[in-house]
GROMACS .gro file of C-alpha atoms in nm:
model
  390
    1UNK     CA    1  -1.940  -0.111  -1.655
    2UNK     CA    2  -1.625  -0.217  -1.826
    3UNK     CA    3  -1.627  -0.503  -1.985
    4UNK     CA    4  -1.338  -0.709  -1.828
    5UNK     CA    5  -1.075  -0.925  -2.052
    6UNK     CA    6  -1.044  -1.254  -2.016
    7UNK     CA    7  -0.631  -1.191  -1.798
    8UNK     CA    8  -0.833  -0.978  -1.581
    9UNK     CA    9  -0.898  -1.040  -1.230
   10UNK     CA   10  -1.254  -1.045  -1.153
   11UNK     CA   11  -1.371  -1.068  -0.806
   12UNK     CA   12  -1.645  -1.305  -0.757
   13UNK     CA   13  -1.295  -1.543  -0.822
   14UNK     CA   14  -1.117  -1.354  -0.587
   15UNK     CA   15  -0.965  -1.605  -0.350
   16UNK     CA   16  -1.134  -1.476  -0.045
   17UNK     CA   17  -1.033  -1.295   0.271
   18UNK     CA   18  -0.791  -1.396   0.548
   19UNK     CA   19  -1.089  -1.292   0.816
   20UNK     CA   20  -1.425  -1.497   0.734
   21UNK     CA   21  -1.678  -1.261   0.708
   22UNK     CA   22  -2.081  -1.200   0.667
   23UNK     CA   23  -2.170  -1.352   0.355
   24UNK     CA   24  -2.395  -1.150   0.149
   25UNK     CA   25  -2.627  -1.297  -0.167
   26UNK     CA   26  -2.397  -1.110  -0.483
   27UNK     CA   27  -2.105  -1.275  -0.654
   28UNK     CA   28  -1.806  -1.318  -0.397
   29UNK     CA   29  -1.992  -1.321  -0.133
   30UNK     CA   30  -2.030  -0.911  -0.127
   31UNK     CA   31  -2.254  -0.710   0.140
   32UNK     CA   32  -2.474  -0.483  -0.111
   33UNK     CA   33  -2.361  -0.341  -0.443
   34UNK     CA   34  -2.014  -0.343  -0.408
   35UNK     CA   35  -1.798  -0.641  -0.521
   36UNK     CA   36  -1.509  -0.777  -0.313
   37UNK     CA   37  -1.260  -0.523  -0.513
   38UNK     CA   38  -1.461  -0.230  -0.460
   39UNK     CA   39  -1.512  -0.297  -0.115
   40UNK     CA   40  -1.097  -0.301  -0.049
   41UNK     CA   41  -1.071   0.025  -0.210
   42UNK     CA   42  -1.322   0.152   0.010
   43UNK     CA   43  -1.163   0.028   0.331
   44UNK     CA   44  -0.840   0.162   0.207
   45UNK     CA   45  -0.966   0.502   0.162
   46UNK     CA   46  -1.117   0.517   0.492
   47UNK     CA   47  -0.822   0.419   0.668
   48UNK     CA   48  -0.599   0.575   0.918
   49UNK     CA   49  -0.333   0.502   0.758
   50UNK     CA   50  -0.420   0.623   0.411
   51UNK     CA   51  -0.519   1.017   0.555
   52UNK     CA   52  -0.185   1.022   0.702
   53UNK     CA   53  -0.015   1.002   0.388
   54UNK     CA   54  -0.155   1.424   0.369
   55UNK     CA   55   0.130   1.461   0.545
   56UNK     CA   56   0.422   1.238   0.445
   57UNK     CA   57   0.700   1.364   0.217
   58UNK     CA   58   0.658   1.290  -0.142
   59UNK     CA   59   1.009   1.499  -0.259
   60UNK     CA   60   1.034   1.777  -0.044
   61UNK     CA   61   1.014   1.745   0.353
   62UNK     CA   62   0.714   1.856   0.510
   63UNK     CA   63   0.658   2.105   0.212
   64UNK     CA   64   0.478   2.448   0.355
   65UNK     CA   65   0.367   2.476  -0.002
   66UNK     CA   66  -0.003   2.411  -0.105
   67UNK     CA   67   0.106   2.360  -0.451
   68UNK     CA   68   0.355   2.081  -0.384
   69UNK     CA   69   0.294   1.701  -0.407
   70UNK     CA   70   0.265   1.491  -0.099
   71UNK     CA   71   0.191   1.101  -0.067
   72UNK     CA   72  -0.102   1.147  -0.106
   73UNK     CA   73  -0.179   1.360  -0.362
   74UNK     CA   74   0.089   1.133  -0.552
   75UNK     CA   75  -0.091   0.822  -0.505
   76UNK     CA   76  -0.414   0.961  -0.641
   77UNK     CA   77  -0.263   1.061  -0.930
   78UNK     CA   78  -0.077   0.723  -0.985
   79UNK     CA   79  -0.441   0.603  -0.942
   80UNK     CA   80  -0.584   0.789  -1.209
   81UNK     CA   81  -0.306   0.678  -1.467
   82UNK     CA   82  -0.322   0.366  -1.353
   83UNK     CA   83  -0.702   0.366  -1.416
   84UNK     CA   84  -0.671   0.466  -1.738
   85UNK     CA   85  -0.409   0.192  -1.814
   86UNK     CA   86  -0.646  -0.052  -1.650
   87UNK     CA   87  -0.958   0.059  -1.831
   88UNK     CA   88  -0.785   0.058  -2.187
   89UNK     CA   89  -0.660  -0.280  -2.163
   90UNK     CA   90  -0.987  -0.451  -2.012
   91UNK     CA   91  -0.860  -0.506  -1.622
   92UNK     CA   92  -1.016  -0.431  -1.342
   93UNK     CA   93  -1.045  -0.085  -1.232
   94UNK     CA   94  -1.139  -0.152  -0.882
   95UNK     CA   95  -0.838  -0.359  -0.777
   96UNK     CA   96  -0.606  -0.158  -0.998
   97UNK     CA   97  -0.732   0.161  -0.827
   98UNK     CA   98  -0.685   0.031  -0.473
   99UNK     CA   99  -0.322  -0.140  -0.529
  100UNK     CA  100  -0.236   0.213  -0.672
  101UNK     CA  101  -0.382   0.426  -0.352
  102UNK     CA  102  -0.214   0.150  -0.091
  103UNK     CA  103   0.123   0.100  -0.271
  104UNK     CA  104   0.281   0.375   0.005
  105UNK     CA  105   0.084   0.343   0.250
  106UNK     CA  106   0.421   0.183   0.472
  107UNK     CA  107   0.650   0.447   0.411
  108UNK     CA  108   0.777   0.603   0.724
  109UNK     CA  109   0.785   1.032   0.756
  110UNK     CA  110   1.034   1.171   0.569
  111UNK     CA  111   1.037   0.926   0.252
  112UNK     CA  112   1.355   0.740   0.171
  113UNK     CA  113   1.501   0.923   0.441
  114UNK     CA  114   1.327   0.799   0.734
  115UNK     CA  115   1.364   0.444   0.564
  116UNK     CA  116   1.698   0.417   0.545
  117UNK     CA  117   1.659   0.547   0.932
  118UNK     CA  118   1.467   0.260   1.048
  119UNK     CA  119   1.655   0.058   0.844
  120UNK     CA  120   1.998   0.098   1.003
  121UNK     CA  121   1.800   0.135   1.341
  122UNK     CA  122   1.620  -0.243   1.285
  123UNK     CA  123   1.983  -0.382   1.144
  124UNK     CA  124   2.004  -0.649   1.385
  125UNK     CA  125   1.654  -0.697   1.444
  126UNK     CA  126   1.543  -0.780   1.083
  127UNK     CA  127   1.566  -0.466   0.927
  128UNK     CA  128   1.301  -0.191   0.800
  129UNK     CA  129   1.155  -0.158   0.417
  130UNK     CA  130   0.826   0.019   0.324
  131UNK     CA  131   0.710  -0.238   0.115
  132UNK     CA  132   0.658  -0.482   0.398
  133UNK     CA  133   0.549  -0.203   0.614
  134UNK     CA  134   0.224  -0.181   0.383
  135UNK     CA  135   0.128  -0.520   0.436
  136UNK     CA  136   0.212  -0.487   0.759
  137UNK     CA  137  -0.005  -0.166   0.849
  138UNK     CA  138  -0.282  -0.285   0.587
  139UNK     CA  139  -0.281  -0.610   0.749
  140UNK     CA  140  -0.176  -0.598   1.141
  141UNK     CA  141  -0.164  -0.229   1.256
  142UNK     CA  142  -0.465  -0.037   1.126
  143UNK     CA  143  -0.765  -0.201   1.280
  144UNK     CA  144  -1.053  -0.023   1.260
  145UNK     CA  145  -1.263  -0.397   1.322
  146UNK     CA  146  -1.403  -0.564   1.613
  147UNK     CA  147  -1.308  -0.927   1.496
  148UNK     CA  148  -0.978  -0.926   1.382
  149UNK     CA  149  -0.707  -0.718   1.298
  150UNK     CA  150  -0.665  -0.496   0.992
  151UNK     CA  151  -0.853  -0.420   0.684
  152UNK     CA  152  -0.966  -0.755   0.636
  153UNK     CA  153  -0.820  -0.732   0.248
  154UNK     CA  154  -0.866  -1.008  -0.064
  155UNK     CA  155  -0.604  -1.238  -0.150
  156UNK     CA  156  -0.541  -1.001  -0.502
  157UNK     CA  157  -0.479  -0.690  -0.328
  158UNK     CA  158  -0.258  -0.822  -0.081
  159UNK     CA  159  -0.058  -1.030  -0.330
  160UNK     CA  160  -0.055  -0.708  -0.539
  161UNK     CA  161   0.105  -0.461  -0.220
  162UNK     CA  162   0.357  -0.747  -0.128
  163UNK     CA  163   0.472  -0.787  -0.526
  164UNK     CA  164   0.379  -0.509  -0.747
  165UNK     CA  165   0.708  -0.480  -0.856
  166UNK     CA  166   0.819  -0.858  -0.935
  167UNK     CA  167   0.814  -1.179  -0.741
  168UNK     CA  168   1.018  -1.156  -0.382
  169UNK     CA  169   1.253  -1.429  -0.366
  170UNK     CA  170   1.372  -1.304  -0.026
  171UNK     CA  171   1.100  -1.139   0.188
  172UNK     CA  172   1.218  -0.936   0.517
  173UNK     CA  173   1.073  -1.015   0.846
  174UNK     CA  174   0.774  -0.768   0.826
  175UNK     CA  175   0.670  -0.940   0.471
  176UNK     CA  176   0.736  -1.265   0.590
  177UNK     CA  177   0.492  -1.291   0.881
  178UNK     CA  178   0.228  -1.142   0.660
  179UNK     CA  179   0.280  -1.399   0.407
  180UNK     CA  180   0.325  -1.696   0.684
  181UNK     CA  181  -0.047  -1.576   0.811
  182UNK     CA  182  -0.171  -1.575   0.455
  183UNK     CA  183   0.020  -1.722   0.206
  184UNK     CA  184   0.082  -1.492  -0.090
  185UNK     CA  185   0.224  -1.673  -0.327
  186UNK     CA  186   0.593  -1.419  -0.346
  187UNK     CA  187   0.773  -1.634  -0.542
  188UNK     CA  188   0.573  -1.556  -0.892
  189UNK     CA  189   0.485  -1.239  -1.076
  190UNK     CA  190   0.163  -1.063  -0.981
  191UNK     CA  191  -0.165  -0.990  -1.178
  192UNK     CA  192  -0.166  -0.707  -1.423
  193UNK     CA  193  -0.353  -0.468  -1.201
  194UNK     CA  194  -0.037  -0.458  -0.988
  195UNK     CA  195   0.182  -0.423  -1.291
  196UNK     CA  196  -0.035  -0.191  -1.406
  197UNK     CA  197  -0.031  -0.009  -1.039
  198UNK     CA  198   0.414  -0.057  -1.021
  199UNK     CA  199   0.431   0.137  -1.376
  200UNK     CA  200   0.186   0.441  -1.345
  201UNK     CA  201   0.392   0.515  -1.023
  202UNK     CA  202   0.701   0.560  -1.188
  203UNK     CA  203   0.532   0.716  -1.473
  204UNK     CA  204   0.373   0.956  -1.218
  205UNK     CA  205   0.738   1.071  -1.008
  206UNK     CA  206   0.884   1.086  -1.340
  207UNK     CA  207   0.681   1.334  -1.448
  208UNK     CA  208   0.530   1.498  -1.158
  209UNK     CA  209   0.843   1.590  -0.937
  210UNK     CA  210   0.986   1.734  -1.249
  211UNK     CA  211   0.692   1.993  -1.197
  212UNK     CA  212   0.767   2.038  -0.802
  213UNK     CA  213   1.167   2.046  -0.921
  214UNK     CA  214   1.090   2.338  -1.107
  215UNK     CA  215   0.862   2.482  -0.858
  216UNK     CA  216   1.082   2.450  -0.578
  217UNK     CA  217   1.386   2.601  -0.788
  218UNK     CA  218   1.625   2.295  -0.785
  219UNK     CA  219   1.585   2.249  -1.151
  220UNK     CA  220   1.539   2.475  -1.424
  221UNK     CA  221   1.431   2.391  -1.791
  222UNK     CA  222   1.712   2.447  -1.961
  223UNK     CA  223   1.896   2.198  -1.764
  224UNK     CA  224   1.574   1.949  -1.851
  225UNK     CA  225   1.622   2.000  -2.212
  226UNK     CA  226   1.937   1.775  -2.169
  227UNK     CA  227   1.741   1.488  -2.125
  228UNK     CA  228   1.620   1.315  -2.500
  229UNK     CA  229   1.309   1.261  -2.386
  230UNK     CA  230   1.212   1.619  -2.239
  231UNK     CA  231   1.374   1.797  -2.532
  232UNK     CA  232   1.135   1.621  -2.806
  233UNK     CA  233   0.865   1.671  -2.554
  234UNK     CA  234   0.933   2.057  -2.566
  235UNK     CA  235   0.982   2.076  -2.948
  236UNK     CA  236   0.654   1.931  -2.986
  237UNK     CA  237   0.476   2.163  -2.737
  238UNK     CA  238   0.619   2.477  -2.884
  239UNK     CA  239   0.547   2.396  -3.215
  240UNK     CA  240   0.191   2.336  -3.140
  241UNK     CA  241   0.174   2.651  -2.902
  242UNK     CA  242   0.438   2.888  -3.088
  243UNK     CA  243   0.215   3.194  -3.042
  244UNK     CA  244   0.196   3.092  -2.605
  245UNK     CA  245   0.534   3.242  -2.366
  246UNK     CA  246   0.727   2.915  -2.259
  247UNK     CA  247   0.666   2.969  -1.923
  248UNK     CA  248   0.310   2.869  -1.963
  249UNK     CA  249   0.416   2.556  -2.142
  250UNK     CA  250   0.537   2.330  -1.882
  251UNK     CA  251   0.232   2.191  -1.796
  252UNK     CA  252   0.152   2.076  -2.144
  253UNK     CA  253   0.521   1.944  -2.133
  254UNK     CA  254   0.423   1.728  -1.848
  255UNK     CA  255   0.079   1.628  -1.927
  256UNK     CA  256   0.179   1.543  -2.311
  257UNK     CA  257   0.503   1.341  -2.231
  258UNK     CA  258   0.264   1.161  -1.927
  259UNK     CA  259   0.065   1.068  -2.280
  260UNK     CA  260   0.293   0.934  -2.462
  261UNK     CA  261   0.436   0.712  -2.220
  262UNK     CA  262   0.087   0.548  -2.135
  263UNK     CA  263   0.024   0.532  -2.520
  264UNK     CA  264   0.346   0.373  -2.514
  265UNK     CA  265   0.294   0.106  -2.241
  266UNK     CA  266  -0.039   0.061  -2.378
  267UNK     CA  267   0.086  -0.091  -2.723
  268UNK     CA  268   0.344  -0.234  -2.577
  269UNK     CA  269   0.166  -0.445  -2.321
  270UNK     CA  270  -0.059  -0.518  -2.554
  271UNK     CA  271   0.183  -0.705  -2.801
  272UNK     CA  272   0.276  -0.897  -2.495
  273UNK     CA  273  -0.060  -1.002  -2.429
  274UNK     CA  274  -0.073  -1.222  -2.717
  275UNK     CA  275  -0.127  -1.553  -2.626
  276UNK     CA  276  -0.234  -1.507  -2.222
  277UNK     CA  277  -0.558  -1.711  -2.145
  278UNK     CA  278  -0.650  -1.615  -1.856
  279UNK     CA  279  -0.500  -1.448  -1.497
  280UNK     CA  280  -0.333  -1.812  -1.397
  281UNK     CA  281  -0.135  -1.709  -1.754
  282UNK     CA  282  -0.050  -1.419  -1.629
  283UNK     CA  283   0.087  -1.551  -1.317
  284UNK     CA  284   0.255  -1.878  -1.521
  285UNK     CA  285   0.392  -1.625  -1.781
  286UNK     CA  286   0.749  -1.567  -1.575
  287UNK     CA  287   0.818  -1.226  -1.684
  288UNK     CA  288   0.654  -0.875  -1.636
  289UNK     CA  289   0.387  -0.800  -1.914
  290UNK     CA  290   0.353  -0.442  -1.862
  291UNK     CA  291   0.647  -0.219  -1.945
  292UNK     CA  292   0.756   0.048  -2.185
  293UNK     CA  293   0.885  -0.030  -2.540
  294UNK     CA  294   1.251  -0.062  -2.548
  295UNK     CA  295   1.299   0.251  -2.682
  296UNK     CA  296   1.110   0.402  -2.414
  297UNK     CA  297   1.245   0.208  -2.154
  298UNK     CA  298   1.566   0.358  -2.252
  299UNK     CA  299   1.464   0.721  -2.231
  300UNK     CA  300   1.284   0.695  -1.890
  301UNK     CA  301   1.604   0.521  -1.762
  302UNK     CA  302   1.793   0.834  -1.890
  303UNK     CA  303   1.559   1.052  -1.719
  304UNK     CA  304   1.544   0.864  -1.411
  305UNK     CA  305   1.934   0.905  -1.374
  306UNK     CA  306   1.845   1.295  -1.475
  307UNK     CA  307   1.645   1.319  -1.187
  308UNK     CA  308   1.848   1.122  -0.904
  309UNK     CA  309   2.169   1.363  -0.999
  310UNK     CA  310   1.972   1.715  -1.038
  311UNK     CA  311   1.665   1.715  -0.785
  312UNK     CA  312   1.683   1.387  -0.549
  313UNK     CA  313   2.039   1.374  -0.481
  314UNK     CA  314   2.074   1.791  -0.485
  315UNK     CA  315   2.277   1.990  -0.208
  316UNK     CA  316   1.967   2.035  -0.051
  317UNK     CA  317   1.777   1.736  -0.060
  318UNK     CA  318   2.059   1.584   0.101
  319UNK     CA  319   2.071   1.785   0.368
  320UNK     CA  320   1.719   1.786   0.500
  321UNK     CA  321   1.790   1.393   0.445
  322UNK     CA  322   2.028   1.421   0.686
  323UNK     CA  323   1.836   1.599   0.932
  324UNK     CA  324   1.519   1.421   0.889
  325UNK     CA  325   1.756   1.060   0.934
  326UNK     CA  326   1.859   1.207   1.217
  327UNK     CA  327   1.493   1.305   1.364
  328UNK     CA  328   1.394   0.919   1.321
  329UNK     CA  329   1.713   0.803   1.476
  330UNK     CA  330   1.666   1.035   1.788
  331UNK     CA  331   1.288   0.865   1.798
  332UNK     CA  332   1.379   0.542   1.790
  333UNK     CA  333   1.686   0.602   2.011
  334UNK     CA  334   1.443   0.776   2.277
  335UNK     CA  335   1.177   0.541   2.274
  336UNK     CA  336   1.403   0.254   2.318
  337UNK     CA  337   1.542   0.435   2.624
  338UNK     CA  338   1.245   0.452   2.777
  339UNK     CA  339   0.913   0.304   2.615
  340UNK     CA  340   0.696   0.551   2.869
  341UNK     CA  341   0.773   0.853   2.638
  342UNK     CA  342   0.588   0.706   2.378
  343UNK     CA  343   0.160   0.773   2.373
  344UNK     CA  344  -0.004   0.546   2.679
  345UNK     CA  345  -0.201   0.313   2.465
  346UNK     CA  346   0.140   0.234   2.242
  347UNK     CA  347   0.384   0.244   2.587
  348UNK     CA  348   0.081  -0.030   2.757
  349UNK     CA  349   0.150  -0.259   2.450
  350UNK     CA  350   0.507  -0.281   2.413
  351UNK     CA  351   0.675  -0.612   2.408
  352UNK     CA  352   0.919  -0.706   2.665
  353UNK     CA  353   1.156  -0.896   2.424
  354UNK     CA  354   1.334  -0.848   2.152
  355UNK     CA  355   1.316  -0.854   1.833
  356UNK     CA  356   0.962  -0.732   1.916
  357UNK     CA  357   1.016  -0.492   2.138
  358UNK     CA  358   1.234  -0.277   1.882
  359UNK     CA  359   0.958  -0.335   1.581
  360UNK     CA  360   0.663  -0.242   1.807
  361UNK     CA  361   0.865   0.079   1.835
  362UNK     CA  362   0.936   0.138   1.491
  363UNK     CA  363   0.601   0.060   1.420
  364UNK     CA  364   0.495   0.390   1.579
  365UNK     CA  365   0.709   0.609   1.439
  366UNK     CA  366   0.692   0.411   1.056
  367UNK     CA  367   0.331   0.566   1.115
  368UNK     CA  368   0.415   0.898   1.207
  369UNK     CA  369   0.340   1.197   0.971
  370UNK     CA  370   0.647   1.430   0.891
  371UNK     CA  371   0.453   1.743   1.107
  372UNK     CA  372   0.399   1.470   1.379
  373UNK     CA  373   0.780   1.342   1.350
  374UNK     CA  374   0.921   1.692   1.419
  375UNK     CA  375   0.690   1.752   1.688
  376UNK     CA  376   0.776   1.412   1.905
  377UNK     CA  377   1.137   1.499   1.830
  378UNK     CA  378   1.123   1.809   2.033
  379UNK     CA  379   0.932   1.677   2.297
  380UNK     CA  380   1.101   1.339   2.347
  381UNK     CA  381   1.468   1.451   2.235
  382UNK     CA  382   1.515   1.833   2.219
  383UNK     CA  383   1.538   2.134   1.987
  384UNK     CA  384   1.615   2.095   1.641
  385UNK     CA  385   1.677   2.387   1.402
  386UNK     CA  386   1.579   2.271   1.024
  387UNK     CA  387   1.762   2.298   0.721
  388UNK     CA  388   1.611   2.510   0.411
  389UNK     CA  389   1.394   2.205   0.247
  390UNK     CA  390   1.183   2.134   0.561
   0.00000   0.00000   0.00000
């Protein structure tokens, strides 16, 4: 077992449950072996909601490709960075590992796209945003329990969902009445397990949808080489592999520049560790302390614009955007029209007033799969012929 440092957060401090539950003889109160941590990354994994995200869009809408990344092959990969990250700088694993396989558990089918659907749909009933979906589904809609609604989290990996990346000065409705039920403390930063979670997501996208960009032929590797970042990336890997075709080379591109920026963040969190106590430090401490060097800050923001110009923002992506906005609009438009088209037990529950009404129905279709989304559509609504992308 990993020793933990002292700006850690270790669970038999954890400060408890919203839910009272069995009490068990080991530190924090656990049932058996498992500590309070270990025990929320269990419950995620087991979830509903968490097996749905097979089938939610990563980059590409409901890919027909095995080989291309979906939620949830993404979040176990930002798991196993983040792990890594965690393990290096003494935190715990446990609570890193389960902020990093919840962080998108709220978004909608279809990504961004079906966000900024719900979003405009919601306008004048509070609005729509994935990040409050998570607590939302984590804490109110997937309830697998007898007692109580939800997954029954700790205090840390609830905190950790609602502000993994920086306090929330304004929280939307969804957020809100999660943290009026169990106060979450938005206003300040969050422990360095959900830093560590925020960053190994971006560092996973960054790298990872360059390899579906390529695979899907929206980006090619000359273009790629524009980017600083990529094109001392490549120099290194063909100098180490100059007897090896290039085209066999992009996975070492990916995997070695994935190295260097956790080698990066490593160091650099590291320097500003130096004087943190404790976890309350952490908290007191006002400012992010993981992040990238400046230098590397600098070339991930370069390559971040790289990537919202040539893959997310391409032709194409935009148009099966605008078809899958259009399939969550028709939903929500449908459903509003007439709450009996939606499943029995979700139609029998449906609030009679509003705001409610219209957020118990976007609740249904925030959890919808993208396979699930187009198959509602053209029962509820009508045809639909899909754009190249789908």
């Amino acid at each position: 077992m990993t020793l933990l440092a002292p700006w850690a957060s270790h669970p038999e401090r954890s400060r408890g449950r919203l839910h009272e539950e069995q009490k068990g003889s080991t530190p924090g109160g656990a049932r058996g072996p498992r500590d309070a941590f270990q025990r929320d990354r269990d419950r995620i994994i087991h979830s509903i909601s968490f097996r749905r995200l097979r089938h939610k869009t990563q980059v590409f809408m409901a890919p027909d490709g095995d080989h291309f990344r979906v939620r949830l092959t993404h979040s176990l990969e930002v798991a196993q960075i983040a792990r890594t990250i965690a393990r290096t700088l003494g935190l715990n694993e446990d609570l890193t590992e389960a902020l990093s396989l919840a962080h998108d558990i709220g978004h909608p089918p279809f990504g961004h796209a079906g966000e900024d659907a719900l979003q405009a749909a919601l306008a004048e009933q509070g609005g729509f945003d994935h990040n409050g979906n998570t607590l939302r589904a984590l804490m109110t809609i997937d309830s697998p329990y007898p007692r109580w609604n939800g997954l029954n989290l700790t205090w840390e990996t609830l905190e950790g969902l609602a502000k993994h990346n920086g306090p929330v000065k304004r929280p939307r409705w969804a957020l809100a009445d999660c943290d009026a039920a169990f106060p979450l403390d938005l206003g300040n930063w969050s422990s360095l397990e959900a830093q560590v979670a925020a960053i190994a997501d971006d560092i996973a996208y960054d790298n990872h949808d360059i390899d579906d960009g390529l695979r899907a032929g929206l980006l090619t590797l000359e273009q790629l080489l524009e980017v600083p970042l990529i094109a001392r990336g490549w120099d290194a890997v063909r100098a180490r592999f100059s007897d090896v075709a290039p085209a066999r080379l992009v996975g070492e591109l990916i995997r070695s520049q994935i190295g260097a920026m956790v080698n990066d963040l490593i160091a650099e969190t590291r320097s500003r560790l130096v004087g943190i106590g404790d976890s309350a430090d952490v908290r007191a401490a006002g400012r992010c302390l993981v992040g990238f060097s400046p230098e590397m800050r600098e070339d991930e923001r370069i390559l971040k614009r790289f990537m919202y110009a040539n893959l997310y923002h391409h032709p194409r992506q935009l148009e099966a955007a605008r078809a899958a906005e259009g399939i969550v609009t028709g939903l929500f438009a449908a459903y509003r029209a007439d709450a009996r088209r939606m499943p029995a037990d979700w139609a029998a529950r449906i609030p009679a007033e509003e705001p409610w009404r219209s957020r118990h129905i976007a609740d249904f279709i925030a959890g919808m799969t993208d396979h699930y989304a187009v198959s509602r559509y053209r029962e509820v609504v009508g045809p639909i012929d899909l754009p190249e992308g789908f």
